[in-house]
Amino acid sequence: MTTTAAEATSVESLVGDLLSQQWLIDLFTELTERQTRSVAATGRLREVDASTHVFWPFHSPQFPLVVTEAHGSRITDLDGNDYIDCHLGFGAQALHGHSPEPVVEFVKEQLGATTGNGYCHPVEAQLVDLLHEFVPHVEKFAFLNSGTDATAAAIRLARAHTGRRMVAKFEGSLHGVHDLGMHNTAFWYHGHPTQPFPGETPEGGIERQSALTGVPVADPRDLLVLPNDPVRALELIERHKHELACVLTEAASSSFPFVEHTVPLLKAVSEACRRARVPFVLDEVLTGFRYGPGGAAAHFGIEADLYCYGKVISGLGIPLSAVGGRAALLDHTQTSGLPLTDIGRKTCVQTTHAGNHLALSASYASLRLLHEQRDTYYTETRAKVAMVQQRLADFRSRTAIPLRLVGFGDFIGSFGFLEKESYDDYRSFAGSVNPIAFFLLTLMLRKRGFYTLSLPMLFTGGAHSTEDLEALVTAVTDSALELDKHGFPFILPGAGQQ
Ligand code: PMP
């Protein structure tokens, strides 16, 4: 089902009503006044720089900040305001917070002393040895710059290995901004609330849909979009097993964050792929090192041929990602030894800056710090998030306001208002999200001293103390009470019907 015209109109008129309410005008005025320098600086930047994260399409953060200092869980903006940071560099700084001393010191030792990139450096072997402690299921790695690079490289390796071209991905999965990744991606790129979801193909798949202008809709020989339905997905994989180069999956989808449904599906797909001899790729960009030392693969027992890592594999925000897995696949991008014999027989995923020395050093120092704490890190993080969840449950039963932290693992979630604890269908979850609440909570948290980018996301880990998270719960529950006082509709008309 799609949102009806009447429902869409009532959502539009709701937004119109809200924007004329005095408390909201006061909130916008307060935020504008407290960050006048940031507003002026980002206004100037907008003229000349499109790539800054605060100008990223689909995020559209309001009242963008210019951040001048960051330590642990704290950031300071150009106007001198301090915030507890829940964004943490899209989660990349969630392990230890900003600028952890041992990582900064280790990288400083390399600064000005290495070649930078384009040469072998001893830290590469140190990092690989350390990574093997975390993910012994990975035989071989290739280092790259971004999560997007890692999933693109996985696709290329799988295609090189099988000689086939079709890639299967699940509707709603997010694998970065390369062309195939930008199809049928998270619902906030397309689908609820602005566009209806695409239809079904005659064989029971999902119509391919590009989320971006400039990305042509993929050829059916290149992309198969699977529904989040085990029976149909397995049938489609079986039907196309001789054409499939790989099945690309997200270990725990941020746009369908209910592992009680997604993990059994992934396990079944992983087994089906093994039987069909189709490479199975597990994208652990969000989940690697976060669901426990071995990521979602080890935590849930999901076996893959290739794994993609990004986000916290890097340190200090210096770009680093990796694709790893069975040596037989990684070997396709490694020279046979004689340049001329590689021609026509090898692929390539390496680039000029990939695996640069500062990035490898920051990664090594950051993961070494995690390794030292690993007995306590995961139990402490879990306890902190459990405290947040308990306080929200108490709040819900006290007030009947359906405020939840929806997410997975111990480290990522988003605050929002949802009727149900869990949704068994991606589309009904997407259709239940209240995007106006996301927008308002983000700004109401900002007013209370908590920074999130454009959604009330909580990336957490060792970065936040229990006190930080206690204060955050107070801020978010106070915001919910304020919304309630102003008659805010927590559940939108037509919710759950997409
Ligand atoms: N895979 C997943 C699961 C992600 O969440 C993301 C980023 N949100 C990516 C890939 C792409 O990573 P990057 O932004 O570093 O290219």
XYZ file of C-alpha atoms and ligand atoms in Angstrom:
514
model
C 0.000 0.000 0.000
C 1.106 3.562 -0.521
C 0.265 6.704 1.370
C -3.095 8.016 0.169
C -3.529 11.540 -1.167
C -5.629 12.422 1.886
C -2.937 11.137 4.245
C -0.200 12.996 2.358
C -2.234 16.194 2.550
C -2.807 15.761 6.248
C 0.960 15.251 6.787
C 1.646 18.383 4.740
C -0.904 20.436 6.653
C 0.549 19.077 9.888
C 3.982 20.397 8.902
C 2.405 23.718 7.923
C 0.632 23.964 11.314
C 3.768 23.063 13.202
C 5.933 25.623 11.478
C 3.602 28.406 12.549
C 3.640 27.418 16.239
C 5.376 29.920 18.491
C 7.446 27.384 20.484
C 8.995 26.160 17.254
C 9.707 29.679 16.026
C 11.374 30.302 19.425
C 13.476 27.130 19.026
C 14.673 28.175 15.549
C 15.418 31.692 16.803
C 17.378 30.382 19.791
C 19.472 28.041 17.640
C 20.158 30.756 15.064
C 21.252 33.219 17.751
C 23.538 30.839 19.599
C 25.469 29.844 16.478
C 25.676 32.974 14.395
C 29.303 32.349 13.400
C 28.569 28.798 12.262
C 25.581 30.031 10.265
C 27.728 32.709 8.564
C 30.661 30.354 7.909
C 28.558 27.540 6.460
C 26.625 30.085 4.392
C 29.900 31.246 2.850
C 31.115 27.684 2.328
C 27.901 26.692 0.596
C 28.919 28.974 -2.273
C 32.181 27.182 -2.999
C 32.239 23.676 -1.500
C 29.604 21.075 -2.212
C 31.228 18.131 -0.479
C 31.075 19.169 3.169
C 28.905 16.738 5.116
C 26.437 19.370 6.164
C 25.557 19.877 2.486
C 25.110 16.202 1.769
C 21.895 15.428 -0.143
C 19.272 13.542 1.905
C 20.816 14.654 5.196
C 19.990 18.360 4.903
C 20.972 19.146 8.477
C 19.422 22.330 9.763
C 21.585 24.881 11.572
C 24.855 23.266 10.465
C 27.750 23.621 12.887
C 31.368 24.410 12.259
C 33.325 22.394 14.815
C 36.661 23.716 16.020
C 37.648 21.204 18.725
C 36.784 17.657 19.634
C 37.906 15.544 22.579
C 36.268 12.362 23.818
C 32.509 12.799 23.630
C 32.707 16.617 23.461
C 32.777 18.979 20.505
C 33.074 22.774 20.549
C 31.704 24.932 17.741
C 32.909 28.204 16.246
C 30.646 30.169 18.587
C 32.124 28.458 21.648
C 29.139 26.181 22.361
C 29.966 22.754 23.792
C 27.981 19.683 22.847
C 27.982 16.029 23.788
C 28.455 14.457 20.387
C 26.151 11.597 19.375
C 27.181 11.773 15.713
C 30.840 10.904 16.339
C 31.923 11.281 12.728
C 29.128 9.032 11.363
C 30.102 6.573 14.082
C 33.726 6.317 12.995
C 34.903 7.860 16.310
C 32.548 5.823 18.474
C 35.139 3.404 19.874
C 37.112 5.900 21.976
C 35.617 9.303 21.171
C 37.480 12.116 19.459
C 41.269 12.448 19.573
C 42.153 9.572 21.936
C 45.615 10.303 23.331
C 47.356 6.972 22.497
C 46.144 7.150 18.897
C 47.146 10.799 18.486
C 50.618 10.057 19.937
C 51.166 7.022 17.693
C 50.212 8.945 14.573
C 52.368 11.918 15.615
C 55.382 9.605 15.693
C 54.812 8.808 12.015
C 54.065 12.386 10.918
C 56.831 13.783 8.781
C 58.763 10.521 8.996
C 57.069 8.252 6.466
C 56.634 8.277 2.725
C 52.894 8.634 3.303
C 51.567 6.412 0.550
C 52.733 4.318 -2.340
C 55.307 2.250 -0.409
C 55.205 -0.724 1.958
C 55.372 0.337 5.574
C 55.979 -1.927 8.611
C 52.703 -0.845 10.238
C 50.765 -2.664 7.501
C 51.939 -6.052 8.760
C 51.305 -5.010 12.372
C 47.745 -4.034 11.459
C 47.063 -7.263 9.582
C 48.338 -9.329 12.535
C 46.107 -7.361 14.894
C 43.103 -7.712 12.590
C 43.597 -11.458 12.539
C 43.149 -11.419 16.335
C 39.745 -9.774 15.860
C 38.563 -11.549 12.714
C 40.398 -14.855 12.353
C 37.775 -15.853 9.756
C 39.370 -13.389 7.283
C 42.292 -14.966 5.418
C 43.471 -11.950 3.468
C 42.763 -8.198 3.360
C 42.924 -5.362 0.843
C 42.998 -1.839 2.312
C 40.984 0.935 0.702
C 39.616 4.349 1.647
C 35.865 4.165 2.272
C 33.008 1.771 2.929
C 31.865 2.508 -0.609
C 35.277 1.399 -1.926
C 35.088 -1.776 0.132
C 31.717 -2.927 -1.198
C 32.638 -1.884 -4.764
C 35.863 -3.893 -4.446
C 33.940 -6.903 -3.108
C 31.691 -6.799 -6.168
C 34.670 -6.586 -8.513
C 36.505 -9.440 -6.801
C 33.398 -11.623 -6.909
C 32.866 -10.840 -10.584
C 36.510 -11.576 -11.358
C 36.274 -14.841 -9.447
C 33.068 -16.127 -11.019
C 33.243 -14.503 -14.445
C 29.598 -13.475 -13.911
C 28.097 -9.982 -13.664
C 24.812 -10.068 -11.712
C 24.842 -8.756 -8.134
C 21.934 -9.404 -5.775
C 21.190 -6.993 -2.959
C 18.299 -6.621 -0.528
C 15.778 -3.816 -0.736
C 16.691 -1.113 1.778
C 20.295 -2.174 2.235
C 22.894 0.544 2.240
C 26.290 -0.244 0.753
C 27.685 3.183 -0.101
C 27.322 5.550 -3.012
C 28.647 3.573 -5.990
C 26.085 3.024 -8.747
C 24.817 -0.427 -7.718
C 24.840 0.579 -4.042
C 22.577 3.509 -4.815
C 19.724 1.299 -5.994
C 16.732 0.461 -3.779
C 18.644 1.757 -0.826
C 17.497 2.958 2.599
C 13.989 4.324 2.768
C 15.175 7.826 3.604
C 16.682 8.013 0.100
C 13.471 6.915 -1.482
C 10.226 5.354 -0.422
C 8.494 6.613 2.668
C 7.482 9.404 3.019
C 8.175 11.142 -0.282
C 7.804 8.440 -2.923
C 5.965 5.175 -3.160
C 8.109 2.060 -3.032
C 8.836 0.410 -6.397
C 6.681 -2.426 -7.650
C 7.437 -6.122 -8.030
C 9.011 -7.802 -11.027
C 7.031 -10.637 -12.646
C 9.329 -13.204 -10.984
C 8.814 -11.751 -7.466
C 11.841 -9.473 -7.158
C 11.720 -5.721 -6.594
C 11.788 -3.294 -9.527
C 15.245 -1.744 -9.780
C 15.157 1.907 -8.787
C 18.020 4.371 -8.718
C 18.004 6.751 -5.762
C 20.138 9.379 -7.470
C 20.033 11.559 -10.525
C 23.148 10.749 -12.526
C 22.830 7.039 -11.722
C 21.044 5.265 -14.562
C 18.783 2.395 -13.560
C 20.969 -0.708 -13.638
C 20.714 -3.299 -16.362
C 18.779 -6.391 -15.168
C 21.863 -8.442 -16.032
C 23.781 -6.435 -13.423
C 21.379 -6.119 -10.518
C 18.766 -8.269 -8.830
C 16.903 -6.608 -5.958
C 15.707 -9.098 -3.362
C 12.706 -8.561 -1.091
C 13.223 -8.892 2.665
C 11.187 -12.058 2.559
C 13.066 -15.326 3.076
C 10.999 -17.532 0.806
C 10.990 -15.170 -2.159
C 14.641 -14.158 -1.714
C 15.849 -17.773 -1.610
C 13.764 -18.674 -4.661
C 15.275 -15.807 -6.638
C 18.828 -16.756 -5.646
C 18.200 -20.347 -6.681
C 16.699 -19.246 -10.000
C 19.655 -16.964 -10.835
C 22.479 -18.976 -9.316
C 24.275 -19.419 -12.646
C 24.237 -15.673 -13.338
C 25.062 -14.365 -9.866
C 28.555 -13.020 -9.172
C 27.611 -12.463 -5.527
C 24.884 -11.706 -3.027
C 25.705 -8.511 -1.155
C 24.149 -8.192 2.295
C 24.241 -5.853 5.242
C 25.073 -7.626 8.476
C 22.432 -5.658 10.366
C 20.572 -3.198 8.226
C 20.267 0.304 9.609
C 17.073 0.813 7.611
C 15.512 -2.411 8.925
C 17.151 -2.726 12.339
C 15.453 -5.831 13.688
C 18.049 -8.565 13.866
C 15.439 -11.080 15.030
C 14.268 -11.023 11.381
C 17.373 -10.110 9.408
C 19.866 -12.515 10.978
C 17.898 -15.737 10.307
C 17.395 -14.490 6.737
C 21.118 -13.809 6.303
C 22.066 -17.211 7.668
C 19.679 -18.903 5.270
C 21.041 -16.862 2.351
C 24.638 -17.578 3.359
C 23.882 -21.325 3.355
C 21.990 -21.137 0.053
C 24.932 -19.278 -1.503
C 27.377 -21.911 -0.287
C 25.266 -24.689 -1.791
C 24.873 -22.757 -5.059
C 28.575 -21.745 -5.130
C 27.669 -18.054 -5.278
C 30.042 -15.793 -3.288
C 28.276 -14.319 -0.247
C 29.409 -10.826 0.812
C 28.734 -9.505 4.298
C 28.956 -5.730 4.580
C 30.269 -5.091 8.104
C 30.988 -1.399 7.554
C 28.657 -0.500 10.423
C 28.948 -3.657 12.470
C 32.622 -4.638 12.213
C 34.363 -4.603 15.644
C 31.107 -3.276 17.116
C 28.947 -6.333 17.693
C 31.840 -7.781 19.602
C 35.452 -8.188 18.432
C 34.537 -10.361 15.449
C 31.654 -8.173 14.271
C 28.230 -9.526 13.375
C 29.828 -12.496 11.576
C 31.289 -13.914 14.786
C 28.497 -12.692 17.063
C 25.717 -14.350 15.064
C 27.720 -17.046 13.314
C 27.233 -15.795 9.743
C 29.785 -17.144 7.265
C 30.775 -15.165 4.196
C 33.292 -15.330 1.357
C 34.040 -11.618 1.609
C 33.606 -9.090 4.424
C 33.649 -5.301 4.077
C 34.943 -3.038 6.861
C 34.823 0.741 7.207
C 33.865 3.289 9.892
C 35.717 2.236 13.103
C 38.443 0.350 11.259
C 39.806 3.874 10.780
C 41.268 6.063 13.514
C 41.035 9.853 13.966
C 38.813 10.029 10.881
C 41.740 9.299 8.553
C 40.020 7.361 5.764
C 40.541 3.617 5.780
C 38.424 0.647 4.831
C 39.084 -2.951 3.926
C 37.677 -5.845 2.039
C 38.762 -9.214 3.331
C 37.890 -12.849 3.088
C 38.892 -15.992 1.266
C 42.380 -15.716 -0.242
C 41.113 -17.285 -3.462
C 38.982 -14.174 -4.047
C 41.514 -11.593 -2.839
C 44.193 -13.143 -5.035
C 42.420 -11.797 -8.110
C 43.760 -8.342 -7.273
C 47.315 -9.471 -6.437
C 50.006 -9.693 -9.048
C 51.150 -13.041 -10.326
C 54.697 -11.641 -10.183
C 55.382 -10.912 -13.820
C 53.617 -7.786 -15.071
C 52.928 -9.027 -18.553
C 51.304 -12.212 -17.355
C 48.743 -10.148 -15.368
C 47.248 -8.567 -18.450
C 43.782 -9.921 -19.075
C 44.019 -12.268 -16.073
C 43.867 -9.977 -13.063
C 41.585 -7.343 -11.630
C 42.602 -4.297 -9.582
C 41.070 -2.548 -6.562
C 44.148 -0.610 -5.408
C 44.360 3.193 -5.718
C 47.014 5.872 -5.141
C 46.150 6.687 -1.535
C 44.683 3.355 -0.438
C 46.324 2.078 2.722
C 48.252 5.297 3.309
C 50.590 5.168 6.272
C 48.853 7.644 8.540
C 45.554 5.835 7.989
C 47.129 2.450 8.732
C 48.873 3.876 11.811
C 45.695 5.481 13.168
C 43.785 2.265 12.556
C 46.435 0.158 14.239
C 46.652 2.397 17.318
C 42.875 2.657 17.662
C 42.222 -1.066 17.279
C 45.137 -1.873 19.585
C 43.482 0.292 22.233
C 40.231 -1.611 21.695
C 42.120 -4.898 21.887
C 43.630 -3.908 25.240
C 40.154 -3.101 26.593
C 38.301 -5.856 24.896
C 37.313 -7.737 28.061
C 35.602 -4.668 29.446
C 34.739 -2.626 26.355
C 31.824 -4.683 25.105
C 30.304 -5.435 28.506
C 30.515 -1.792 29.568
C 29.011 -0.533 26.302
C 26.194 -3.066 26.513
C 25.454 -2.023 30.098
C 25.279 1.656 29.123
C 22.886 1.025 26.228
C 20.787 -1.321 28.398
C 20.460 1.536 30.901
C 19.202 3.839 28.107
C 16.698 1.213 26.964
C 15.464 0.597 30.505
C 14.921 4.277 31.187
C 13.017 4.642 27.906
C 10.846 1.631 28.789
C 10.065 3.226 32.169
C 9.244 6.486 30.409
C 6.886 4.744 27.975
C 4.988 2.979 30.726
C 4.776 6.185 32.793
C 3.651 8.500 29.976
C 2.301 6.304 27.135
C 4.523 8.333 24.750
C 5.979 5.746 22.318
C 9.576 7.026 22.476
C 12.113 4.359 21.476
C 15.774 3.955 20.640
C 15.574 1.765 17.578
C 18.769 0.181 16.429
C 20.950 -2.797 16.850
C 23.875 -3.993 18.833
C 25.233 -1.716 21.453
C 26.299 1.114 19.336
C 23.852 2.617 16.899
C 20.275 3.590 17.058
C 17.950 6.427 16.402
C 15.439 7.986 18.751
C 11.924 8.119 17.396
C 8.287 7.351 18.042
C 7.005 3.941 17.050
C 3.923 2.049 18.123
C 5.578 -1.357 18.081
C 8.714 -2.816 19.638
C 9.560 -4.717 16.474
C 8.459 -4.835 12.819
C 8.670 -7.991 10.747
C 8.587 -6.237 7.413
C 10.976 -3.598 6.061
C 8.267 -1.609 4.308
C 5.864 -1.496 7.226
C 8.717 -0.286 9.443
C 9.687 2.366 6.885
C 6.061 3.446 6.678
C 5.821 3.781 10.449
C 8.718 6.166 10.905
C 7.718 9.725 11.737
C 10.220 11.913 9.829
C 8.905 15.149 11.337
C 9.737 13.791 14.778
C 13.282 12.956 13.605
C 13.775 16.515 12.456
C 12.322 18.099 15.593
C 14.105 15.816 18.053
C 17.423 16.571 16.379
C 16.943 20.292 16.967
C 15.458 19.874 20.443
C 18.476 17.795 21.450
C 20.774 20.470 20.022
C 19.068 23.042 22.212
C 19.752 20.788 25.201
C 23.457 20.410 24.387
C 23.540 17.199 22.299
C 24.763 17.107 18.724
C 23.427 14.756 16.088
C 23.673 15.500 12.363
C 20.249 15.275 10.750
C 18.531 12.424 12.557
C 18.449 11.881 16.314
C 21.026 9.114 15.841
C 23.014 7.732 18.694
C 26.363 6.298 17.746
C 27.983 5.197 20.960
C 30.636 2.971 22.469
C 33.582 3.881 24.687
C 33.140 7.498 23.624
C 30.333 8.214 26.076
C 30.384 7.882 29.844
C 27.338 6.567 31.707
C 26.752 10.169 32.850
C 26.736 11.378 29.209
C 24.091 8.828 28.327
C 22.051 9.503 31.497
C 21.974 13.177 30.516
C 21.045 12.258 26.950
C 18.041 10.218 28.106
C 16.901 13.129 30.243
C 17.231 15.463 27.237
C 15.335 13.179 24.878
C 12.532 12.401 27.336
C 12.193 16.119 28.179
C 11.966 16.834 24.448
C 9.253 14.187 24.063
C 7.288 15.714 26.946
C 7.591 19.145 25.338
C 6.320 17.755 22.021
C 3.435 16.131 23.866
C 2.597 19.417 25.578
C 2.261 21.056 22.156
C -0.027 18.293 20.881
C 2.522 16.750 18.525
C 1.128 13.651 16.767
C 3.717 10.950 17.580
C 2.120 8.478 15.182
C 1.359 9.957 11.757
C -1.841 9.340 9.801
C -1.434 6.220 7.653
C 1.587 4.983 9.656
C 2.683 1.442 8.847
C 0.820 1.261 5.564
C 3.630 1.839 3.082
N 27.977 0.007 4.014
C 27.220 0.338 5.081
C 26.489 -0.744 5.814
C 27.130 1.662 5.511
O 26.368 1.982 6.569
C 27.852 2.647 4.806
C 27.813 4.110 5.218
N 26.809 4.505 5.988
C 28.631 2.257 3.702
C 28.678 0.937 3.332
C 29.427 3.287 2.929
O 30.503 3.736 3.684
P 31.249 5.095 3.304
O 30.343 6.210 3.645
O 32.506 5.067 4.139
O 31.565 5.052 1.847
